[in-house]
Short mmCIF file of C-alpha atoms and ligand atoms in Angstrom, two decimals:
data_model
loop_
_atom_site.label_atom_id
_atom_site.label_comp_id
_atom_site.label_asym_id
_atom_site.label_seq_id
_atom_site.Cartn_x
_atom_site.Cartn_y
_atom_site.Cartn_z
CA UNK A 211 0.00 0.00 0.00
CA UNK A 212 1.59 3.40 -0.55
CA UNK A 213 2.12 5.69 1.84
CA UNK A 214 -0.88 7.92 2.59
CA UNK A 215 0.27 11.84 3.20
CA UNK A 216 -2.41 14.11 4.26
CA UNK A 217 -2.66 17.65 2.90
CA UNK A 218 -1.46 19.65 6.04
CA UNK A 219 2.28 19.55 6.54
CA UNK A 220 4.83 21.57 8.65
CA UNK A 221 8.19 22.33 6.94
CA UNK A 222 10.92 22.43 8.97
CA UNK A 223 14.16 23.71 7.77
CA UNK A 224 17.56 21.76 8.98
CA UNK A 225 19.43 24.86 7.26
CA UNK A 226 17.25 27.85 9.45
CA UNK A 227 18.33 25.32 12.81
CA UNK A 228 22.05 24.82 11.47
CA UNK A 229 22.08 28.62 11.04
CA UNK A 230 20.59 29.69 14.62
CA UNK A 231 23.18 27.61 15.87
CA UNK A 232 25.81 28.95 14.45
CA UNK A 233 24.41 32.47 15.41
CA UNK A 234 24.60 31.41 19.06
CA UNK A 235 27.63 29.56 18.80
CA UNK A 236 29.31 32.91 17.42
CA UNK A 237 27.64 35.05 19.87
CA UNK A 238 28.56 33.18 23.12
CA UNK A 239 32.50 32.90 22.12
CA UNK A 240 34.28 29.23 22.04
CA UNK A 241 34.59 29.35 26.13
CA UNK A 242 30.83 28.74 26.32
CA UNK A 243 28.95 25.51 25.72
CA UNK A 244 25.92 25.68 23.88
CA UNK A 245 22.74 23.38 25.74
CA UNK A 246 19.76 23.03 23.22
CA UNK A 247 16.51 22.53 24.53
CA UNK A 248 14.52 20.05 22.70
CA UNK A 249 12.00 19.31 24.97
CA UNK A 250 7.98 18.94 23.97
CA UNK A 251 8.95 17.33 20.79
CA UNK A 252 11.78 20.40 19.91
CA UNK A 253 9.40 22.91 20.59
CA UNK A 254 7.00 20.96 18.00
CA UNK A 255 9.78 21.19 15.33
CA UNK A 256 10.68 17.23 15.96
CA UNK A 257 13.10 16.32 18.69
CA UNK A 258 15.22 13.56 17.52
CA UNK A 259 15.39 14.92 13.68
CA UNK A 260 16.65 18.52 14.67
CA UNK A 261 19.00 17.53 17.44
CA UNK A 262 21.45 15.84 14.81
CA UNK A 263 21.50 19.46 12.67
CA UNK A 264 22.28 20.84 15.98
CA UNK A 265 24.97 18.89 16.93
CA UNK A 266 26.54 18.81 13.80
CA UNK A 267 26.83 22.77 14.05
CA UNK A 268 28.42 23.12 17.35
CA UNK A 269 25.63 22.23 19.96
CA UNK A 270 27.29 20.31 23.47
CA UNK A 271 24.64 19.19 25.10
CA UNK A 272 20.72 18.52 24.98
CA UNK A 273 18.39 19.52 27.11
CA UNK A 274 14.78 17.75 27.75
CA UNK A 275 11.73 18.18 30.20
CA UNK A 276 10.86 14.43 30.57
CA UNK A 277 13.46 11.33 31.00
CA UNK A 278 10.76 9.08 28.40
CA UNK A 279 11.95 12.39 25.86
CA UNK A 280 15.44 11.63 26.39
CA UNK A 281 15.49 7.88 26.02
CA UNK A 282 13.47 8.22 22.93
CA UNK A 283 17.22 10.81 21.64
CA UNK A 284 19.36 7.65 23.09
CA UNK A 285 17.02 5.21 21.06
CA UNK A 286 17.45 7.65 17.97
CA UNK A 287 21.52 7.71 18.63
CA UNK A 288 22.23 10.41 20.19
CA UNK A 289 25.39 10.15 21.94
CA UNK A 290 25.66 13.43 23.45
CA UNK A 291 24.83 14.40 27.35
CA UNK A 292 21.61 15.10 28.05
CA UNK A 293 20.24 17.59 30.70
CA UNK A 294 16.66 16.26 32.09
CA UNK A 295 14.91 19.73 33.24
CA UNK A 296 11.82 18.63 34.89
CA UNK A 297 11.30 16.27 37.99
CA UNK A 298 12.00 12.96 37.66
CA UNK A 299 9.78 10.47 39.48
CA UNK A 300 11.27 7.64 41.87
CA UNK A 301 10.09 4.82 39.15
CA UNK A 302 12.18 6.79 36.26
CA UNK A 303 15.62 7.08 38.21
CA UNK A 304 16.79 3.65 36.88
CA UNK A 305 16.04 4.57 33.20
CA UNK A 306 17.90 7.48 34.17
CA UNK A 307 21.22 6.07 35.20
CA UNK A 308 20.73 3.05 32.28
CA UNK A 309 20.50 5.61 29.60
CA UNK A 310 23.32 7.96 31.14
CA UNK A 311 20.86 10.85 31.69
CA UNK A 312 21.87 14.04 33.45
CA UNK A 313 19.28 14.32 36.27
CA UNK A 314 18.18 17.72 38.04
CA UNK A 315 18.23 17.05 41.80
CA UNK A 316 16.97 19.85 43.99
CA UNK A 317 15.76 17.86 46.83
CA UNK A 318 17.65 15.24 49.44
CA UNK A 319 15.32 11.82 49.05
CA UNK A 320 15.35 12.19 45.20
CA UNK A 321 19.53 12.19 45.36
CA UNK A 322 19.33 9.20 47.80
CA UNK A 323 17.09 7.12 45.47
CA UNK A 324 19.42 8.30 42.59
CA UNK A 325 22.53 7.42 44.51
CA UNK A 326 20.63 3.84 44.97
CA UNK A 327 19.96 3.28 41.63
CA UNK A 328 23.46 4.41 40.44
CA UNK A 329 25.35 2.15 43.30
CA UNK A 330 22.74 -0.81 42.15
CA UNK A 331 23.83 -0.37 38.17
CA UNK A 332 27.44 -0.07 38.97
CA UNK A 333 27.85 3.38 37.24
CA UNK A 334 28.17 7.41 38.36
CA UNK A 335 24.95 9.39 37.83
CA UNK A 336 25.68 13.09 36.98
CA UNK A 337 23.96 15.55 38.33
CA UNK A 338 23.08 19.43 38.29
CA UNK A 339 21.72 20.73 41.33
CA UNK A 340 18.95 23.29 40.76
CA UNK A 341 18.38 26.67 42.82
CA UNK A 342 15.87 28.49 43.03
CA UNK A 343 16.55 32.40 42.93
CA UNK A 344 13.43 33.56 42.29
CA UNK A 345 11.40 31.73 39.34
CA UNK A 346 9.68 30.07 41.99
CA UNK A 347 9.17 26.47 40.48
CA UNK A 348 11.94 23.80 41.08
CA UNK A 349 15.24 24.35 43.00
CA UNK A 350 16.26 24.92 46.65
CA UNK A 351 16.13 28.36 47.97
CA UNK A 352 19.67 29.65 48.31
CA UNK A 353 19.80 29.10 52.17
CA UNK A 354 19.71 25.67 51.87
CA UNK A 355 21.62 25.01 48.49
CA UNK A 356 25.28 24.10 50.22
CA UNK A 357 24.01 21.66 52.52
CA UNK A 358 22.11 19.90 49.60
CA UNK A 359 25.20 20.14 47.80
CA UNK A 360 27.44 18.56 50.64
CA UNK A 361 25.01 16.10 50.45
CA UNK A 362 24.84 14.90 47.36
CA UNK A 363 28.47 15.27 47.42
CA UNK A 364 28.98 12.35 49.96
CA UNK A 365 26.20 9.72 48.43
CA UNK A 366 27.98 7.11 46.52
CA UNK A 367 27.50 6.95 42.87
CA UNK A 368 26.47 10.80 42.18
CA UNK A 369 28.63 13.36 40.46
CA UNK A 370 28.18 16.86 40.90
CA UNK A 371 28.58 18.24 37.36
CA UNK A 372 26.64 21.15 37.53
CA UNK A 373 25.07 23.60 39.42
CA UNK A 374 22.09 25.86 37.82
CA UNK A 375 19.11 28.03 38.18
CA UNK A 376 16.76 29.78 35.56
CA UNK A 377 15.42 33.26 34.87
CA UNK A 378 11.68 34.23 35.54
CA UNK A 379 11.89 37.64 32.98
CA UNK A 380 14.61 37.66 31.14
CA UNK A 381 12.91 38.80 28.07
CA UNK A 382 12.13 42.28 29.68
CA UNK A 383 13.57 45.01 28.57
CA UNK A 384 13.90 46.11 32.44
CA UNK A 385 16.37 43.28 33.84
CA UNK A 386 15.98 44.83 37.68
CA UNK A 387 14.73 41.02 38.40
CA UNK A 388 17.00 38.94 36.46
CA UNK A 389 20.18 41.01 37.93
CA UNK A 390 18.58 40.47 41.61
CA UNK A 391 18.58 36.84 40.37
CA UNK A 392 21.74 36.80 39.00
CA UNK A 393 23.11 38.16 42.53
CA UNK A 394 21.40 35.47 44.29
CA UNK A 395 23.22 32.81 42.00
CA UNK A 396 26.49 34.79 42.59
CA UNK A 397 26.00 34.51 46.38
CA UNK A 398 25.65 30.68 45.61
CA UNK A 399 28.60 30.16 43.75
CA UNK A 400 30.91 32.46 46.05
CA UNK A 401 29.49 30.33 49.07
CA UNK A 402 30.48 27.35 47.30
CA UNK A 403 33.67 28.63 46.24
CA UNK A 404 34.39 29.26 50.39
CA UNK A 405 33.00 25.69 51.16
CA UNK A 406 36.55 24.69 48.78
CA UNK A 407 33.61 22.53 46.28
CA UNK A 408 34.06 23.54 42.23
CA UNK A 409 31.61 23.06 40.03
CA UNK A 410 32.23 22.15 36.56
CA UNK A 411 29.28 23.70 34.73
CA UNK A 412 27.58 26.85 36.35
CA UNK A 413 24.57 27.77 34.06
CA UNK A 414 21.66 30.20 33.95
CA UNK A 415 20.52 32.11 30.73
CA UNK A 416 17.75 30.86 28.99
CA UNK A 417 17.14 32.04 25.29
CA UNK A 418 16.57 35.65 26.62
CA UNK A 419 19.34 36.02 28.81
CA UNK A 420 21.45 34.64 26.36
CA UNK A 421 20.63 37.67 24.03
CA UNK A 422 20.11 40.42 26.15
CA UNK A 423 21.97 39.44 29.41
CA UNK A 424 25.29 38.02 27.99
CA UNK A 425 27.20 38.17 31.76
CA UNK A 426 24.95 35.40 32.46
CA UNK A 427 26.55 32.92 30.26
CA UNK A 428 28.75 31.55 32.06
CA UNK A 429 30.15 27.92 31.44
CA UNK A 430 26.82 27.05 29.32
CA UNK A 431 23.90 28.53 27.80
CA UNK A 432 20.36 26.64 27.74
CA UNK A 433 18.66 27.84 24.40
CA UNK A 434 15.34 26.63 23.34
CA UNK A 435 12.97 29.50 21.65
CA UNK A 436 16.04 30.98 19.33
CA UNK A 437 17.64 27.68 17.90
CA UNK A 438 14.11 27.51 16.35
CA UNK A 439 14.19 30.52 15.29
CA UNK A 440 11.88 32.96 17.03
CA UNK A 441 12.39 35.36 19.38
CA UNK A 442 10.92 36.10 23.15
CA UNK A 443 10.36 39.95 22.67
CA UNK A 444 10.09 42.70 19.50
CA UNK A 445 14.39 42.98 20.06
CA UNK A 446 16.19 41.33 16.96
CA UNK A 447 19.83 40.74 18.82
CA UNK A 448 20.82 38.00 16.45
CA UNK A 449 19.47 37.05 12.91
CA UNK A 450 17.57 34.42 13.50
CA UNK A 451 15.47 32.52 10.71
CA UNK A 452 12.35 30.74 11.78
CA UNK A 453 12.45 27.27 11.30
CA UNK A 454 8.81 25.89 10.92
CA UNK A 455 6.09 26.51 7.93
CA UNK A 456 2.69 25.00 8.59
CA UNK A 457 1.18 24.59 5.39
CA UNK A 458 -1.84 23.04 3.69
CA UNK A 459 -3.87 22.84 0.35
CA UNK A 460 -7.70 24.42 -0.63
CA UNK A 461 -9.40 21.49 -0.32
CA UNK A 462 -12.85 23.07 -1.20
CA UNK A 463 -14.02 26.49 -2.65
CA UNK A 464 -17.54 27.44 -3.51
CA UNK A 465 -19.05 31.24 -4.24
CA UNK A 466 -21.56 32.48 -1.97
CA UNK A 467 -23.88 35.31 -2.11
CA UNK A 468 -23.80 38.26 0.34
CA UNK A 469 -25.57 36.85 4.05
CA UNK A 470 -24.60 33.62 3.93
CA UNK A 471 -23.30 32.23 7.74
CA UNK A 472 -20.82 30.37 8.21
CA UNK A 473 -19.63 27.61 10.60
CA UNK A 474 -20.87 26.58 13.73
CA UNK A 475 -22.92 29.23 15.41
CA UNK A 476 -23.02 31.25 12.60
CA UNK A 477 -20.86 34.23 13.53
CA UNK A 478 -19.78 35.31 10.59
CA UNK A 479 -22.30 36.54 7.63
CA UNK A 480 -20.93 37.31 4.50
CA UNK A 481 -21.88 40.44 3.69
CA UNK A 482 -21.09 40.36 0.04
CA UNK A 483 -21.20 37.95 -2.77
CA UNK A 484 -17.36 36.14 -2.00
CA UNK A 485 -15.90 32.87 -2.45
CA UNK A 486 -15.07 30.79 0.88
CA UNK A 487 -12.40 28.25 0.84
CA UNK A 488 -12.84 25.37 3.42
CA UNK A 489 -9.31 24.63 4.87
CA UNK A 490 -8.50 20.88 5.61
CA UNK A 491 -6.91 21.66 9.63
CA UNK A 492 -8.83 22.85 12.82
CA UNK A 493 -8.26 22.86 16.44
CA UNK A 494 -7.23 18.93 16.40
CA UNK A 495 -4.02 20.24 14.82
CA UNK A 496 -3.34 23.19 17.17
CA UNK A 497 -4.75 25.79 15.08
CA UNK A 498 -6.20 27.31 17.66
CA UNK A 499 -10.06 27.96 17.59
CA UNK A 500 -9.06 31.31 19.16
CA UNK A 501 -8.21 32.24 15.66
CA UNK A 502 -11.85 32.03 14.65
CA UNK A 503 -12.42 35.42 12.78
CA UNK A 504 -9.26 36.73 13.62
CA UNK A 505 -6.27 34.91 12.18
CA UNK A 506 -5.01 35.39 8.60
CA UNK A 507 -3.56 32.80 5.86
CA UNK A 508 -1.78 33.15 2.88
CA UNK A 509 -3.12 32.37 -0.23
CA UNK A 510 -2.15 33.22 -3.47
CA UNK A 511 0.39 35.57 -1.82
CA UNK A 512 -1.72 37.42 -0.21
CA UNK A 513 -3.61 37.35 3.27
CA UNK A 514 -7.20 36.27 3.62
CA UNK A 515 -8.73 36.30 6.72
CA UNK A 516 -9.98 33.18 8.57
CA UNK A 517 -14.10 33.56 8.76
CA UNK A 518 -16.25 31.50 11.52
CA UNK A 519 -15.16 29.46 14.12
CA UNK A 520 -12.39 26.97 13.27
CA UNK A 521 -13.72 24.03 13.48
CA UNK A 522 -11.55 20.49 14.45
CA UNK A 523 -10.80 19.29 11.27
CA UNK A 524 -11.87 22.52 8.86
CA UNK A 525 -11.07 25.93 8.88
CA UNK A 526 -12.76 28.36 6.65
CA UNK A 527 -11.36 31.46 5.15
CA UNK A 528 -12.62 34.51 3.14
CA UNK A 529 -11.04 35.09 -0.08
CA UNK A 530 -12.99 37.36 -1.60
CA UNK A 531 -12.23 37.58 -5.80
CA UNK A 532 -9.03 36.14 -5.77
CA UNK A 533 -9.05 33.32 -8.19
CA UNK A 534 -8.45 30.08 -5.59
CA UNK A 535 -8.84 26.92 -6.51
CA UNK A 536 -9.04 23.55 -5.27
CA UNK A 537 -4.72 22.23 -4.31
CA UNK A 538 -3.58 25.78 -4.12
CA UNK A 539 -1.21 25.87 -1.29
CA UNK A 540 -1.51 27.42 1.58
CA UNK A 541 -0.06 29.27 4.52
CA UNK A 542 -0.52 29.45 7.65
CA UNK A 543 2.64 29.89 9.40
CA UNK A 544 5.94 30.96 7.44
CA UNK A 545 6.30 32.63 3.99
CA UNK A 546 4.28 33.15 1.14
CA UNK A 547 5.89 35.21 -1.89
CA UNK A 548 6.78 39.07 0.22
CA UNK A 549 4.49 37.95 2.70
CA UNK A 550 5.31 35.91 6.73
CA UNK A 551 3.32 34.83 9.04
CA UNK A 552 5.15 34.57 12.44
CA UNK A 553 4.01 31.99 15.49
CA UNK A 554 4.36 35.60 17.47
CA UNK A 555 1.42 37.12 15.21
CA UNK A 556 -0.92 34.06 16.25
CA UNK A 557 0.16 34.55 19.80
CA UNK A 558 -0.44 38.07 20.09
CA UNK A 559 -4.37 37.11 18.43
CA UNK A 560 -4.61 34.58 21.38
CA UNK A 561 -3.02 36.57 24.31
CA UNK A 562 -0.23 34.11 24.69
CA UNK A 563 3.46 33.25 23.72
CA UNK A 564 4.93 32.28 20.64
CA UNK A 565 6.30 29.08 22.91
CA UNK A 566 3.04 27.94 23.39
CA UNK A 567 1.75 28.39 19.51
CA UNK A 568 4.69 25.35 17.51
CA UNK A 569 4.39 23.15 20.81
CA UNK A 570 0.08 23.47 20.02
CA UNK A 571 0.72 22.02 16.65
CA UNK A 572 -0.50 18.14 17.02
CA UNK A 573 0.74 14.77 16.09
CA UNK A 574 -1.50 14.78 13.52
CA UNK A 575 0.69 17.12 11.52
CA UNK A 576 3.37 15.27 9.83
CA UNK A 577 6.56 17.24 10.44
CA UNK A 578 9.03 17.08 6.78
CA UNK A 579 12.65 17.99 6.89
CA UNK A 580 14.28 19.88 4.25
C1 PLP B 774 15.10 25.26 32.93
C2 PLP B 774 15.00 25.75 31.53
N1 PLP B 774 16.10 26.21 30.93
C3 PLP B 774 16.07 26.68 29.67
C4 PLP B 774 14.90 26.72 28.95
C5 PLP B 774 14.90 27.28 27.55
O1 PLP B 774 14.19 28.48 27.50
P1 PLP B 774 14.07 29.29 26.13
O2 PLP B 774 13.21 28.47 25.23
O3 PLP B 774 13.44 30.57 26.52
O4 PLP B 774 15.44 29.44 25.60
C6 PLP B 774 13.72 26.27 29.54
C7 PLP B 774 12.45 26.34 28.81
O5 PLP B 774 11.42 26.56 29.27
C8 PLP B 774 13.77 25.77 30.87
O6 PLP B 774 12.67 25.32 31.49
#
């Protein structure tokens, strides 16, 4: 049976992620190691297929959120060390140590299990040690980071490789709060320093702090948002080229006179004769249905708005005159002729982040590397 391909794909381009990482890599300086963060499927770009671009262009290390994220990079063959973020549960730890994950400890009975688990497998578990200096989520306050640290430093089968914390507002163009947290992670590391303990790999910036706080670098710099190519405010510090297209095909067009509703509850009329065409993606595919009557496509190079409430498998858009026909292609996010379509336009329409809009895009969507 051939292979059935559906008519909504997302492009992503191995050459826009080769060329954000060479944009960091430049911009850090050769003293700095370069952590991608591929976590939620790469930000929705693909994990496993955009982590060998990056590491073929100067990325160190990976970063992911889940240890079942990492293990699926090992499976893939990646060799290189990788950084899980979020908490790892008690049942995961021995996945962990088998697959030679980096795991984020940041309390005492999660270092003793791992230190169990590592003994029990015969190996060292790395570790970075989290603090918390103000974004409030995981990590030890800073009054009770050493003793964690002499700790873990005295459990058998744990290596200290790093210690860490992460910014809450880096992307601001006021950095009053990121410099008050980069003082508390000072304090840390000149407390450690008296305590006589060294720490390999000190780390902090995030995508933002990376571009707009470069003190912050230190011995590595976590980037997720940029190596994809978009930014986390209006300030264009490095060129970066966005890496994703989402893209489909008219499957349906039909002429309409003037008050004809459309979609489900009817709120949009037409209020002249037009011609609709009936998209083939909706909300199943993370085109959000707070687009309804509000987001734009490209068609035809030019940008016709999306009328009526998206629906989960059709969206419907105005297009007026312009000659469309059944198989044109379409955009939704990326380029069309002069015209883009940035994630950040469709977050701005739904009053969130451009984060949030290529991790939306579902599984349904098959992802194709160029
Ligand atoms: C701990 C940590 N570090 C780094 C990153 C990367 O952030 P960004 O995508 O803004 O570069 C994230 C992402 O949320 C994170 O949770």
């Amino acid at each position: 049976m051939s292979k059935l391909t559906r008519s909504v794909w997302a492009e992503v381009s191995l050459d826009s992620i080769a060329h954000n990482v060479r944009q960091f890599r430049q911009w850090i300086g050769p003293k700095c190691e370069l952590m991608a963060v591929v976590k939620a499927n790469g930000y929705g770009h693909g994990a496993l297929e955009t982590a060998y671009t990056m590491i073929a262009n100067g990325t160190n290390w990976l970063a992911v959120a889940l240890p079942e994220e990492a293990v699926r990079l090992r499976r893939g063959g990646i060799h290189a060390p990788i950084l899980v973020l979020g908490a790892v549960g008690a049942d995961e730890l021995d996945v962990c140590v088998a697959a030679d994950l980096v795991v984020t400890v940041f309390e005492p009975h999660m270092a003793r299990l791992l230190s169990r688990a590592a003994v029990a497998q015969d190996k060292t578990a790395k570790v970075h040690i989290k603090v918390d200096t103000g974004m409030g989520r995981l990590g030890l306050l800073p009054g009770d980071f050493a003793s964690l640290v002499e700790l873990v430093q005295g459990l058998p089968g744990l290596e200290i490789q790093g210690v860490f914390t992460h910014f809450a507002q880096a992307e601001q163009p006021d950095l009053t709060y990121t410099k008050w947290q980069w003082e508390r992670f000072q304090a840390v590391q000149s407390d450690l320093k008296s305590r006589g303990i060294s720490i390999p790999f000190l780390h902090a910036a995030n995508t933002a702090a990376t571009l707009f706080f470069p003190e912050s670098h230190l011995d590595l710099v976590r980037v997720g948002l940029g190596i994809y190519g978009m930014y986390p405010d209006q300030r264009r510090t490095l060129h970066l080229e966005p890496a994703l297209s989402l893209k489909t095909k008219v499957a349906f067009v039909k002429r309409v006179p003037a008050g004809s509703a459309v979609s489900y509850g009817s709120t949009y009329v037409t209020w002249k004769e037009t011609s609709l065409a009936v998209l083939p993606i909706g909300y199943a595919d993370g085109l959000s249905r707070g687009l309804s009557n509000k987001g734009q496509v490209l068609i035809r190079e030019t940008f016709c708005p999306i009328v009526g409430n998206v629906t989960m498998d059709h969206t419907l858009v105005d297009v007026g005159d312009l000659p469309v026909q059944i198989g044109d292609e379409v955009v939704l996010l990326g380029s069309q002729g002069a015209h883009t379509i940035h994630a950040h336009s469709w977050a701005d329409l739904l009053g969130t982040i451009n984060y949030e809009i290529t991790c939306m895009l579902s599984s349904r969507i098959e992802r194709v590397y160029q």
